[in-house]
mmCIF file of C-alpha atoms and ligand atoms in Angstrom:
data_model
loop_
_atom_site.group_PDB
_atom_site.id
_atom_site.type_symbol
_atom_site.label_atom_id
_atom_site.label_comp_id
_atom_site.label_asym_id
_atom_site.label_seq_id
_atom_site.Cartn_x
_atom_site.Cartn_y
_atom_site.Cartn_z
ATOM 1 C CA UNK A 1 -42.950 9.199 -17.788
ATOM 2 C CA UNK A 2 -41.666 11.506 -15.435
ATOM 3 C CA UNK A 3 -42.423 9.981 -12.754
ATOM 4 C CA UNK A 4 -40.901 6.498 -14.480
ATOM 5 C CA UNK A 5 -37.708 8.572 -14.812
ATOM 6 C CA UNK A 6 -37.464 9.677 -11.120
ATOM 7 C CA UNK A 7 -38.051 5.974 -10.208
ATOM 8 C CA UNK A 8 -34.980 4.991 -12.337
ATOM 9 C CA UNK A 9 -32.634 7.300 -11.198
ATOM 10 C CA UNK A 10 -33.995 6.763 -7.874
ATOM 11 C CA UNK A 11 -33.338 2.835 -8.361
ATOM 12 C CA UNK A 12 -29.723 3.946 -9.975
ATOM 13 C CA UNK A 13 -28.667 5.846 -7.011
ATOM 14 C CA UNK A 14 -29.742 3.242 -4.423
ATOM 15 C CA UNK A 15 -27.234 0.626 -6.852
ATOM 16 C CA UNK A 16 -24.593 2.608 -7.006
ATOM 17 C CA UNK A 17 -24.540 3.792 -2.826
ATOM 18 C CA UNK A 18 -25.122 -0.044 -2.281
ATOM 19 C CA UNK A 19 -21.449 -1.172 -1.586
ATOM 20 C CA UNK A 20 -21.062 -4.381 -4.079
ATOM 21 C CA UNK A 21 -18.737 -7.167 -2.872
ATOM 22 C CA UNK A 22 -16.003 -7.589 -5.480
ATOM 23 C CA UNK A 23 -13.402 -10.273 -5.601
ATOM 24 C CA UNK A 24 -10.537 -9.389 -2.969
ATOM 25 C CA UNK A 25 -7.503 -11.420 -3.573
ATOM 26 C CA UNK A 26 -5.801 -12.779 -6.878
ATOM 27 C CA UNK A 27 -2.736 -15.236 -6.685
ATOM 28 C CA UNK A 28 0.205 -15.039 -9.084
ATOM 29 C CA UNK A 29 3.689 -16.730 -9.238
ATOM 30 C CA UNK A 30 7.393 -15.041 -8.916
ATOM 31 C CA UNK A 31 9.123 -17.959 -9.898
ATOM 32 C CA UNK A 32 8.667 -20.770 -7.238
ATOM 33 C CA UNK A 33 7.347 -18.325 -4.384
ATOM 34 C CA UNK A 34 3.708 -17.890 -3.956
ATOM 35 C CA UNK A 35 2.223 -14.096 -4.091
ATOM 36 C CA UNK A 36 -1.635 -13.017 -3.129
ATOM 37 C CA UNK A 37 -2.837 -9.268 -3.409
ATOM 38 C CA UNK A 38 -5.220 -8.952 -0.735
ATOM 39 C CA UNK A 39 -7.504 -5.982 -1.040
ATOM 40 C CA UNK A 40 -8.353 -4.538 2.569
ATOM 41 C CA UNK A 41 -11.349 -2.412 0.213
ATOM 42 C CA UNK A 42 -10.980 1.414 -1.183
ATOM 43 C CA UNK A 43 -11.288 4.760 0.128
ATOM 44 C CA UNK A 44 -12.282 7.941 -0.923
ATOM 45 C CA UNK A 45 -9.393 10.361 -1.420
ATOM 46 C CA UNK A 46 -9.532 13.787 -2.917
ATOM 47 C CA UNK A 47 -6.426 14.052 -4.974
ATOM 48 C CA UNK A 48 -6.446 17.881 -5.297
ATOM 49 C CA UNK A 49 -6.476 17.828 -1.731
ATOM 50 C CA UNK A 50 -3.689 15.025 -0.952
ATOM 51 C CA UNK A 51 -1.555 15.972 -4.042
ATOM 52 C CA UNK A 52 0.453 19.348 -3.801
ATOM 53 C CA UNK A 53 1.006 20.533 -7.264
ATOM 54 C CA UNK A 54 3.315 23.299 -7.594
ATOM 55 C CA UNK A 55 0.375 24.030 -10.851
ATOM 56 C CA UNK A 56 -2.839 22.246 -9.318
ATOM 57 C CA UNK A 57 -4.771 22.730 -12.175
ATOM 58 C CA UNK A 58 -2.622 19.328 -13.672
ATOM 59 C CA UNK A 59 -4.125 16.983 -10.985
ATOM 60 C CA UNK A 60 -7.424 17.764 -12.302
ATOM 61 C CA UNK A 61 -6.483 17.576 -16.215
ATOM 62 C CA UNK A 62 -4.750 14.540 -15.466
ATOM 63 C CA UNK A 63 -7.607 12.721 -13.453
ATOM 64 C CA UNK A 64 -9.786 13.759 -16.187
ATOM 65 C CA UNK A 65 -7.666 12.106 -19.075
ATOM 66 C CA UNK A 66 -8.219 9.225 -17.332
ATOM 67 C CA UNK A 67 -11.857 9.233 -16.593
ATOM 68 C CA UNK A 68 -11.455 10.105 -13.499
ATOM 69 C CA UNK A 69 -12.869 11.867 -10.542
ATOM 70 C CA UNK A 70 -12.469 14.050 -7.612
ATOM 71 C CA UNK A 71 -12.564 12.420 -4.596
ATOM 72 C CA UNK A 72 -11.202 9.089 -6.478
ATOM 73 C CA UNK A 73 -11.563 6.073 -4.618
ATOM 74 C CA UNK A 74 -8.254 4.695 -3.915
ATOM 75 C CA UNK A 75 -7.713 1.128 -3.115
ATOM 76 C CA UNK A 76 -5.918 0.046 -0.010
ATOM 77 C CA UNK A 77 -3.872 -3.660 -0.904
ATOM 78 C CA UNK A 78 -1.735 -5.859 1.252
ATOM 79 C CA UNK A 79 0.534 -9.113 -0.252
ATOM 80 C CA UNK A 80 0.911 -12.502 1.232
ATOM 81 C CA UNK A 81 4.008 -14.616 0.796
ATOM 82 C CA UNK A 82 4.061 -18.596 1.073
ATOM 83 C CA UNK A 83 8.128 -18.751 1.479
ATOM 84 C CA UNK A 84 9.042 -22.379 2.617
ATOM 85 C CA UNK A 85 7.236 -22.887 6.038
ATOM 86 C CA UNK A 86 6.255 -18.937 6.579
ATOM 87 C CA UNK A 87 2.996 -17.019 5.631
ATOM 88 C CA UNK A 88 4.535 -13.399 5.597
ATOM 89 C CA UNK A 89 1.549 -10.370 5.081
ATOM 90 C CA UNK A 90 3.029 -6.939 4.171
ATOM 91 C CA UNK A 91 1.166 -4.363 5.147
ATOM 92 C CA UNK A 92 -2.180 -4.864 7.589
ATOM 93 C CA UNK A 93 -4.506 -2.613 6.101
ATOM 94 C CA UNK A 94 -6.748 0.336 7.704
ATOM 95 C CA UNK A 95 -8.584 -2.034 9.946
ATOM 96 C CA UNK A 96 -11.638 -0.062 11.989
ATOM 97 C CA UNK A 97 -9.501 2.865 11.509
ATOM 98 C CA UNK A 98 -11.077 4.331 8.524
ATOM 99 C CA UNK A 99 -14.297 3.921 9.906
ATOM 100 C CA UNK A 100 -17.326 1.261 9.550
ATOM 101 C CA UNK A 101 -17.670 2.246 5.317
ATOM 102 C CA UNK A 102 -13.750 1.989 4.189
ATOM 103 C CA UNK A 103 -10.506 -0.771 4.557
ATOM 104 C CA UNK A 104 -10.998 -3.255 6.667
ATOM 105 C CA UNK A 105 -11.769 -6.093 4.496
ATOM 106 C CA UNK A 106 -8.493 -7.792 4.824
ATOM 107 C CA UNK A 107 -9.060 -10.371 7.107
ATOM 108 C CA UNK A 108 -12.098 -11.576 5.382
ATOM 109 C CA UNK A 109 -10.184 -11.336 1.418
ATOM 110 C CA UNK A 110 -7.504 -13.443 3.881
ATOM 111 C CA UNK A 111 -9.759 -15.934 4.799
ATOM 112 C CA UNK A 112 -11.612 -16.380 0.928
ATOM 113 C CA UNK A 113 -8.248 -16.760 -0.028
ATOM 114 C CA UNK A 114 -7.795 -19.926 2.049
ATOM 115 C CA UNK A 115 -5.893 -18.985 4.998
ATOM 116 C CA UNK A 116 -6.604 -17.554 8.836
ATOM 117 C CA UNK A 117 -4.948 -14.683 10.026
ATOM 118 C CA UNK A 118 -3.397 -17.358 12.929
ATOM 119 C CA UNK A 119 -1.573 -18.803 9.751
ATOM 120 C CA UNK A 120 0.205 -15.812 9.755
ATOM 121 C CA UNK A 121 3.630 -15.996 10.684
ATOM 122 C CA UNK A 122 5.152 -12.931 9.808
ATOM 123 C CA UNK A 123 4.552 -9.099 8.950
ATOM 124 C CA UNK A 124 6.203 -6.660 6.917
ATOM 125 C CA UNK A 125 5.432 -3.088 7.665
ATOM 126 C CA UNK A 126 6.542 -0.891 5.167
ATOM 127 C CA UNK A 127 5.347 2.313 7.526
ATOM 128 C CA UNK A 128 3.306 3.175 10.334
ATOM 129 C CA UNK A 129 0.440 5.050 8.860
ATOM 130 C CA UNK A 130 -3.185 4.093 9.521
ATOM 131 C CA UNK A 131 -3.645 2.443 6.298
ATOM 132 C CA UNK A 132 -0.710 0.103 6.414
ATOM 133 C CA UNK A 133 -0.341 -0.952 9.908
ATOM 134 C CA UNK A 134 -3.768 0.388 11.546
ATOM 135 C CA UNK A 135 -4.941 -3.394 10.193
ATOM 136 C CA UNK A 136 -2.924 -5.061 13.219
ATOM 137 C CA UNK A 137 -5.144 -4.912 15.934
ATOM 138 C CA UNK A 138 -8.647 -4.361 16.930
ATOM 139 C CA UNK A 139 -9.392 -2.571 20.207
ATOM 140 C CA UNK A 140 -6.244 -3.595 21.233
ATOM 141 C CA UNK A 141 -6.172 -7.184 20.577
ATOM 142 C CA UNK A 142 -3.715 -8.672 17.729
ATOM 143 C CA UNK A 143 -5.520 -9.697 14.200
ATOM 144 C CA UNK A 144 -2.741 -12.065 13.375
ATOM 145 C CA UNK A 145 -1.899 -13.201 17.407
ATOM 146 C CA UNK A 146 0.990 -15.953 15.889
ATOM 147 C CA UNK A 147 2.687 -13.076 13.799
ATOM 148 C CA UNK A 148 6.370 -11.482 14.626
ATOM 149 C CA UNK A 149 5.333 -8.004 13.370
ATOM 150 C CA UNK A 150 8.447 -6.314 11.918
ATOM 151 C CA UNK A 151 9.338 -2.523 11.045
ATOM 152 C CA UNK A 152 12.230 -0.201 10.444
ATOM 153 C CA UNK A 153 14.086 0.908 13.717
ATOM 154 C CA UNK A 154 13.699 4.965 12.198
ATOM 155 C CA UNK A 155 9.942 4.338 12.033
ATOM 156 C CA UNK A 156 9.358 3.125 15.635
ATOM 157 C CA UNK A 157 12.131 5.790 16.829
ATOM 158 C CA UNK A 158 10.223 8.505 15.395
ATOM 159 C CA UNK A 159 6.888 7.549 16.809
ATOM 160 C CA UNK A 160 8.564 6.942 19.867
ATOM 161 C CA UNK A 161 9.336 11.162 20.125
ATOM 162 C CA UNK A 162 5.990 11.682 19.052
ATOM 163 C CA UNK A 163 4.075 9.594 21.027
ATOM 164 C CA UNK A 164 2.716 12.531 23.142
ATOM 165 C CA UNK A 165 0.776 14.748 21.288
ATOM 166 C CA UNK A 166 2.180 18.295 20.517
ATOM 167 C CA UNK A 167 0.430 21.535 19.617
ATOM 168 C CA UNK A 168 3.117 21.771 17.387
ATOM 169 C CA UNK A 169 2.896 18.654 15.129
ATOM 170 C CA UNK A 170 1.636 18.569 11.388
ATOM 171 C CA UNK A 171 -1.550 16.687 10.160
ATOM 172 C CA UNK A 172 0.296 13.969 9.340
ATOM 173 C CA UNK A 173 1.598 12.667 12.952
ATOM 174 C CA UNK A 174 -1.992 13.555 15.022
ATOM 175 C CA UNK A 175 -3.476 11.832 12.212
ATOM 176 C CA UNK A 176 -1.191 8.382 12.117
ATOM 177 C CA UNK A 177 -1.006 8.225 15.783
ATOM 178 C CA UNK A 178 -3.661 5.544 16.099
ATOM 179 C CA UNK A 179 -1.133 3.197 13.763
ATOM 180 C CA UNK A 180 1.463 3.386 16.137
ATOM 181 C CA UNK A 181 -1.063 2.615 18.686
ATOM 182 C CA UNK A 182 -1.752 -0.511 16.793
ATOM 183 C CA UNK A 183 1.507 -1.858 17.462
ATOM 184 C CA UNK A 184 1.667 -1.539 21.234
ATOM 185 C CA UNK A 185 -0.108 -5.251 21.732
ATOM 186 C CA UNK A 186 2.456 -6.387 19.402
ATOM 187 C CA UNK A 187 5.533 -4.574 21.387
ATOM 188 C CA UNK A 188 3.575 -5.492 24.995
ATOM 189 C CA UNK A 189 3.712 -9.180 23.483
ATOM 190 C CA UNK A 190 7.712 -8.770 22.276
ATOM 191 C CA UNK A 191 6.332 -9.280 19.068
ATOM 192 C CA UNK A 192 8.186 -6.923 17.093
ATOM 193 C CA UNK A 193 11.388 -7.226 14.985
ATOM 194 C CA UNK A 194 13.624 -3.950 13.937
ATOM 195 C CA UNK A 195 15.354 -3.845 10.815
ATOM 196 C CA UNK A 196 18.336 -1.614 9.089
ATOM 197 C CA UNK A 197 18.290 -0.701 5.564
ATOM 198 C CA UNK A 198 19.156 -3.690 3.463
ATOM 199 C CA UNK A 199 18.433 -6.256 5.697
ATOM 200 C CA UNK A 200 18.016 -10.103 4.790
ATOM 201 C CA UNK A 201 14.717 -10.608 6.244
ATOM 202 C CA UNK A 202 14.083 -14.080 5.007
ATOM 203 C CA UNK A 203 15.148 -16.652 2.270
ATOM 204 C CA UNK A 204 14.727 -13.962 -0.781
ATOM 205 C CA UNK A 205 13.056 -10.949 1.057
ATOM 206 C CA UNK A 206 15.484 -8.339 1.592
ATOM 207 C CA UNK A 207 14.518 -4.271 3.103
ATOM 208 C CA UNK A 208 15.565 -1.595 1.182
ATOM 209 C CA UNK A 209 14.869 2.324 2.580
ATOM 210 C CA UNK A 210 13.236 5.015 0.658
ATOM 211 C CA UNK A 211 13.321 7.579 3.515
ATOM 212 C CA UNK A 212 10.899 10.398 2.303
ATOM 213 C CA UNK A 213 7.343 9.909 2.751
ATOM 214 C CA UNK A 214 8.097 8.675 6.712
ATOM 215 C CA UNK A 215 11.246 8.268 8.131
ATOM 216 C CA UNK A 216 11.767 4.942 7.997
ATOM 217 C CA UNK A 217 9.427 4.136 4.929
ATOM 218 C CA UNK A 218 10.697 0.521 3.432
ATOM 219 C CA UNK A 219 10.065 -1.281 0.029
ATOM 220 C CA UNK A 220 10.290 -4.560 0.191
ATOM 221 C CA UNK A 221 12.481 -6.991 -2.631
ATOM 222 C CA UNK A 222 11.379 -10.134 -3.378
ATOM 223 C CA UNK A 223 13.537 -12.019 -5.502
ATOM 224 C CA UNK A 224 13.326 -15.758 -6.537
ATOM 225 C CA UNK A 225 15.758 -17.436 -9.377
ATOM 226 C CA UNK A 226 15.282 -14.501 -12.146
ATOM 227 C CA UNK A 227 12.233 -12.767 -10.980
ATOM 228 C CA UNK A 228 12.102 -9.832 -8.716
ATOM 229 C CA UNK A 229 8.894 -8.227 -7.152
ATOM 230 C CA UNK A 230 9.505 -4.576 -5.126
ATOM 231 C CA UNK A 231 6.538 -3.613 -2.754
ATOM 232 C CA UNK A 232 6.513 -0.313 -2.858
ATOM 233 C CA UNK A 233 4.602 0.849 -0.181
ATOM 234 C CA UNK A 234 3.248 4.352 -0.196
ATOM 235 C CA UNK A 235 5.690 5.340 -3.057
ATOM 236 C CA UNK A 236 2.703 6.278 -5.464
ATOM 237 C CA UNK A 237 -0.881 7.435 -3.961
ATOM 238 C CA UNK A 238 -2.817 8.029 -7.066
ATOM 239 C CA UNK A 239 -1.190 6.797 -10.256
ATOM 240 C CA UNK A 240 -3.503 8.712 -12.964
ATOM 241 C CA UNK A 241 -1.717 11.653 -11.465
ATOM 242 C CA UNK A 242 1.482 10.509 -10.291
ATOM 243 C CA UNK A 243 3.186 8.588 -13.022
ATOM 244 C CA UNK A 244 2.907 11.415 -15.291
ATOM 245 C CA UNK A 245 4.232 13.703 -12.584
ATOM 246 C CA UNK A 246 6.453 12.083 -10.160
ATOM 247 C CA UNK A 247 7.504 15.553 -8.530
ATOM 248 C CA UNK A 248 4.206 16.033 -6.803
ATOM 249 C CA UNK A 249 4.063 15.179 -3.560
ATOM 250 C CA UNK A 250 1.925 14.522 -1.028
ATOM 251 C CA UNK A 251 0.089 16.166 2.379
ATOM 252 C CA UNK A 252 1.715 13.493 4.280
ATOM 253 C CA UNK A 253 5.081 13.231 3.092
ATOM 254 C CA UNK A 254 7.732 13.752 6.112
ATOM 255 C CA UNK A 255 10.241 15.263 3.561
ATOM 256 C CA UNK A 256 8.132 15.951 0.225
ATOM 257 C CA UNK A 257 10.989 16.509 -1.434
ATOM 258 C CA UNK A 258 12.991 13.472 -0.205
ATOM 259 C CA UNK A 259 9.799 11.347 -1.047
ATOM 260 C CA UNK A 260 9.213 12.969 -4.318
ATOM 261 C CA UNK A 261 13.019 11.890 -5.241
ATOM 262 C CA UNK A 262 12.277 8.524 -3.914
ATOM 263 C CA UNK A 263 9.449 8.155 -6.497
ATOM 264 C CA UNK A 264 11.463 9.555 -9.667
ATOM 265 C CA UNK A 265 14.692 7.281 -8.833
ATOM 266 C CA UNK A 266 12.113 3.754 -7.817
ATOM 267 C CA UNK A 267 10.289 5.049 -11.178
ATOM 268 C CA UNK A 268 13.248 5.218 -13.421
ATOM 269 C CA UNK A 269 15.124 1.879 -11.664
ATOM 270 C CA UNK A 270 11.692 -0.450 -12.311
ATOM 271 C CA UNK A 271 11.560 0.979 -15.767
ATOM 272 C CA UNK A 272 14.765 0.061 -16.644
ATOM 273 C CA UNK A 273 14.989 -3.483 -15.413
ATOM 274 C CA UNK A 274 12.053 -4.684 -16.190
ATOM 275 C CA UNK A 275 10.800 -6.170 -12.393
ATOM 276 C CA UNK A 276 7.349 -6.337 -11.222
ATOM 277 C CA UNK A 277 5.872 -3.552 -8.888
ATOM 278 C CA UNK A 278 3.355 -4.249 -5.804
ATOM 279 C CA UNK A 279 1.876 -0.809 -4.949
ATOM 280 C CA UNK A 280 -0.474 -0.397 -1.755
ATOM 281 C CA UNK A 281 -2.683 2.211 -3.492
ATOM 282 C CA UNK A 282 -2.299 1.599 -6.934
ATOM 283 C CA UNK A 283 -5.965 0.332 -8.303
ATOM 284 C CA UNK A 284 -6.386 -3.534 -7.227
ATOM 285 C CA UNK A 285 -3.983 -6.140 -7.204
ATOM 286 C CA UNK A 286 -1.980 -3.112 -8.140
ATOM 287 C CA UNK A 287 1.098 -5.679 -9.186
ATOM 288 C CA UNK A 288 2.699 -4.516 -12.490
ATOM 289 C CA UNK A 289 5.335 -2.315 -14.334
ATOM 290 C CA UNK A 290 6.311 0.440 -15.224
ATOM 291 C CA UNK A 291 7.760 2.189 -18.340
ATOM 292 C CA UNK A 292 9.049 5.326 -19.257
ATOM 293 C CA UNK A 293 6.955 7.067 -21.163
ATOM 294 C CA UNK A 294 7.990 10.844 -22.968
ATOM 295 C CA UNK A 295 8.727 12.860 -19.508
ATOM 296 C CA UNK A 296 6.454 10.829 -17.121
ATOM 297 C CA UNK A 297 5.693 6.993 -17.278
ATOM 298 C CA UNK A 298 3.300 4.283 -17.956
ATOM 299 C CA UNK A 299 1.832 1.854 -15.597
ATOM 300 C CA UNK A 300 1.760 -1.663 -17.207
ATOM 301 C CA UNK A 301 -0.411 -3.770 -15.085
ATOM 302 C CA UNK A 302 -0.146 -7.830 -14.883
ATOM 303 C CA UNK A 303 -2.395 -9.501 -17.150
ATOM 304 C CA UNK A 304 -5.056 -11.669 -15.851
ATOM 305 C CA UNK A 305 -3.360 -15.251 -15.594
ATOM 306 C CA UNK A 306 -5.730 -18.435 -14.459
ATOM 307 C CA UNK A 307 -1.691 -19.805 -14.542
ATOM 308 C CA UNK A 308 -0.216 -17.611 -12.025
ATOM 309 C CA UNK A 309 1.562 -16.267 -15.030
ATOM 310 C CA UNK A 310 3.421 -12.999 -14.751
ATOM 311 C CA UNK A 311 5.297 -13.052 -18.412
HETATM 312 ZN ZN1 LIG Z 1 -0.885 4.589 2.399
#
């Protein structure tokens, strides 16, 4: 019996350390535009380790409540646009930079969704951290070699000071540096686009800035006839935590008070009009909305649609 037992659990461990495939993209509709979540896979992330609670005991409660826990594996999503004749990506993904186990499934969630990186004709970074624009290139070759790659002016004018490494610098510039790095085929190419603050990027696609978490970190608006989809970037690391408790900010925030601001205002604005949210961390497709709930708020996400339904 016992030794039945030890085979089980034995049998249960090797299922759960297998890595399962899961299905990586899901399409959905914002009026007549075209919208796919790609997932670029998950990572591990201890939240009492990213999160800086002014009480850290509430990031543990608050994981807890919702069966959660530490490290919590975080997903890592991108979006792809059909808009007329252009296949815009926001976001790239981790790529190899999170190592042979984490991210880098976006290319291959691209391709079972039907299209080849070279399809690509544009993309939307909303910051240069490894997880968002680390996806780019590969040993120094570009993924998506058709793509104009396109980022806020502050972003590449930051990295552009810290480009030399400094004994100095905090965790969060030695540890991004590889994401700038990810650009250079892109800038070597003249392959990259700045934008301002509320910039008309294409037919419906418009920048907005929400300075905080990096100096030049950009959501995205997407609006066609009535409805309106925000990508929100890195707005929201781990929701069981965050909603609840918008003020807590993160290890990599530039200005953690700035970003923590950022969160409470893009919070209260999507709660009050009603518009669909596309968050790169929140749990796969992570596309819904949010509502104000007591002191904190609720995350709504989209409902499962074979229609492309969003309502
Ligand atoms: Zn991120």
């Amino acid at each position: 019996m016992a030794m039945i037992a030890g085979w089980l659990i034995s049998c249960f461990a090797g299922i759960t350390q297998t890595p399962t495939s899961q299905p990586g993209y899901q399409h959905f509709k914002i009026d007549k535009v075209d919208v796919t979540a790609l997932s670029d896979g998950t990572v591990p992330v201890s939240a009492n380790q990213l999160l800086h609670a002014k009480e850290q005991a509430g990031v543990s409660e608050l994981l807890g409540e919702a069966y959660l826990t530490d490290p919590v594996e975080v997903s890592i999503n991108a979006y792809l646009i059909r808009n007329g004749n252009k296949l815009i990506l926001i976001d790239a993904g981790a790529g190899a930079l999170f190592g042979p186990t984490h991210g880098g499934k976006l290319i291959s969630n691209l391709e079972a969704a039907g299209f080849s990186p070279d399809q690509v004709t544009d993309i939307l970074i909303t910051h240069i951290h490894l997880d968002h624009s680390g996806g780019l290139s590969l040993n120094g070759i570009r993924q998506f070699p058709n793509a104009m790659v396109h980022v806020n002016a502050k972003e590449i004018a930051f990295w552009k000071e810290h480009q030399t490494p400094q004994a100095t610098e905090s965790r969060g510039i030695t540890d991004n540096r590889p994401a700038f790095e990810a650009l250079k085929p892109y800038q070597d190419a003249g392959k990259v686009v700045l934008f301002a603050n509320n910039t008309i990027l294409f037919d419906g696609i418009r920048t907005k800035e929400v300075v905080g978490h990096t100096p030049g970190h950009t959501v995205f608006v997407l609006q066609s006839e009535k409805e309106k989809l925000v990508f929100w970037g890195d707005l929201i690391h781990i929701e069981a935590v965050q909603f609840h408790r918008p003020e807590i900010d993160n290890e990599f925030d530039v200005d953690k008070e700035k970003a923590a601001a950022q969160r409470q205002t893009s919070y209260e604005e999507a709660s009050a009009k009603g518009y669909l949210v596309a968050a790169d961390h929140i749990s796969f497709p992570g596309i819904g909305r949010v509502k104000k709930d007591g002191a904190g708020y609720r995350w709504l996400p989209l409902a499962y649609s074979l229609l492309s339904r969003t309502r």
